[in-house]
Amino acid sequence: MASEDATAGRTAAQAVIAALKESPITRASFLRLVAGVLLVIAVGPAFYRWIKGAFDTGGSSTAEYVANDGNRMLPPPAPLPDSAAVVGGGAKGNFRIYTVTEIPTFSSDTWKFAISGLVDKPNAWNWEQFLQMKRTVQVSDFHCVTGWSVYQCTWEGIPLKQLLAVAGVQTSAKFVKFYSGDKVYTDALSLSQANGDDIMVAVLMDGKPIPQQLGGPVRLIVPQMYAYKSVKWLQGIELIEKEHMGYWEVRGYDNDACVGKSNA
C-alpha cells in the first residue's frame, strides 16, 4: 500500500511539472516577449533597468492590488496570529508590476502545487491540501533590481527548507528549480542557498492572501536576493543535478542575485 501511495505521489507530481513546462504563450505574447528579449540583449541589463526606472510611476499600494485581485482561491488561507496582527507594521513602499507574460488568473478548483525530481517523496497538493501544511511568519524586505524596495513586509508561508526536508532530497540533487504558473518563467537556487532560513513559499502578505498581480496565490520569497529570484505564481519545485539558468539570467542578469553584491 505504501509503495502504491509513493508511486501515485510521484506520478501526480510529475504530471504537474510536465504541465508547467507546456507553454501556452500566444502569438501576440510571443512577439512581445521576443521584443523584450532583444531589447535586453541590445542595451544590456544595466541600461534596461535605467529605462524602467525612468518610466517608473511609483507603483500602487498593496490595498489596490488586493481590491483588484482576479484569483478565486477558496477557502482563503486563515492567517496565523502574528500574520493577522501584521507584526512587521505593514509594508512600507509600493510594488511595481513587471511580468514577462500576461498576468495569469488562478482558481482553487484547478490549482495544483508539486515537488518532484531528485527527491524520495515527490508529491502534489490541491489548494485545500496545500493550506494544511505548517506555516510560519517572517518580516523581511523586498528589493527589485530596478532600484525600488518595499520594506517590512509580513510574510506567511511554508519555509522552503521545510518542504525540501519533507520531500527527502537525494544526494545527487544540487539545485532547486522553480516553475511559475505562467508556464514561462523559471529560476533556480543552489541547494545550499535554498536551505536558507528566510526563504519562503508564501501565501499571505500583511495578513492577507497575496493578490494575483503580486504573484499570488503562492510565490517564492528570497529576501536576500533581488526579486527576479522570488518566482511569482509558484506551482512547481524540481530538484535537479545540473545548474539551471533562470529566465532573466539567460538574458544577461547575474545568477548571483544577492542584494548589494550582485551587479545584476
mmCIF file of C-alpha atoms in Angstrom, residues 1 11 20 32 81 86 104-105 116 138 180 186 189 205 221 238 247 253-254 258:
data_model
loop_
_atom_site.group_PDB
_atom_site.id
_atom_site.type_symbol
_atom_site.label_atom_id
_atom_site.label_comp_id
_atom_site.label_asym_id
_atom_site.label_seq_id
_atom_site.Cartn_x
_atom_site.Cartn_y
_atom_site.Cartn_z
ATOM 1 C CA MET A 1 0.000 0.000 0.000
ATOM 2 C CA THR A 11 3.022 10.297 -10.930
ATOM 3 C CA LEU A 20 4.064 23.717 -16.225
ATOM 4 C CA ARG A 32 6.157 40.979 -27.059
ATOM 5 C CA PRO A 81 -1.841 35.359 14.935
ATOM 6 C CA VAL A 86 0.909 42.296 10.924
ATOM 7 C CA PRO A 104 -2.438 34.633 -15.138
ATOM 8 C CA THR A 105 -5.578 34.001 -13.110
ATOM 9 C CA SER A 116 9.375 16.429 -7.839
ATOM 10 C CA GLN A 138 8.584 36.342 8.987
ATOM 11 C CA SER A 180 5.823 29.741 -12.381
ATOM 12 C CA THR A 186 11.646 29.683 -14.194
ATOM 13 C CA LEU A 189 18.875 28.286 -6.404
ATOM 14 C CA MET A 205 1.417 39.196 2.981
ATOM 15 C CA ILE A 221 10.273 34.913 -1.322
ATOM 16 C CA GLU A 238 12.028 20.322 -9.018
ATOM 17 C CA TYR A 247 14.552 33.450 -17.314
ATOM 18 C CA TYR A 253 21.254 39.199 -15.399
ATOM 19 C CA ASP A 254 23.573 37.761 -12.736
ATOM 20 C CA CYS A 258 22.485 38.911 -3.819
#
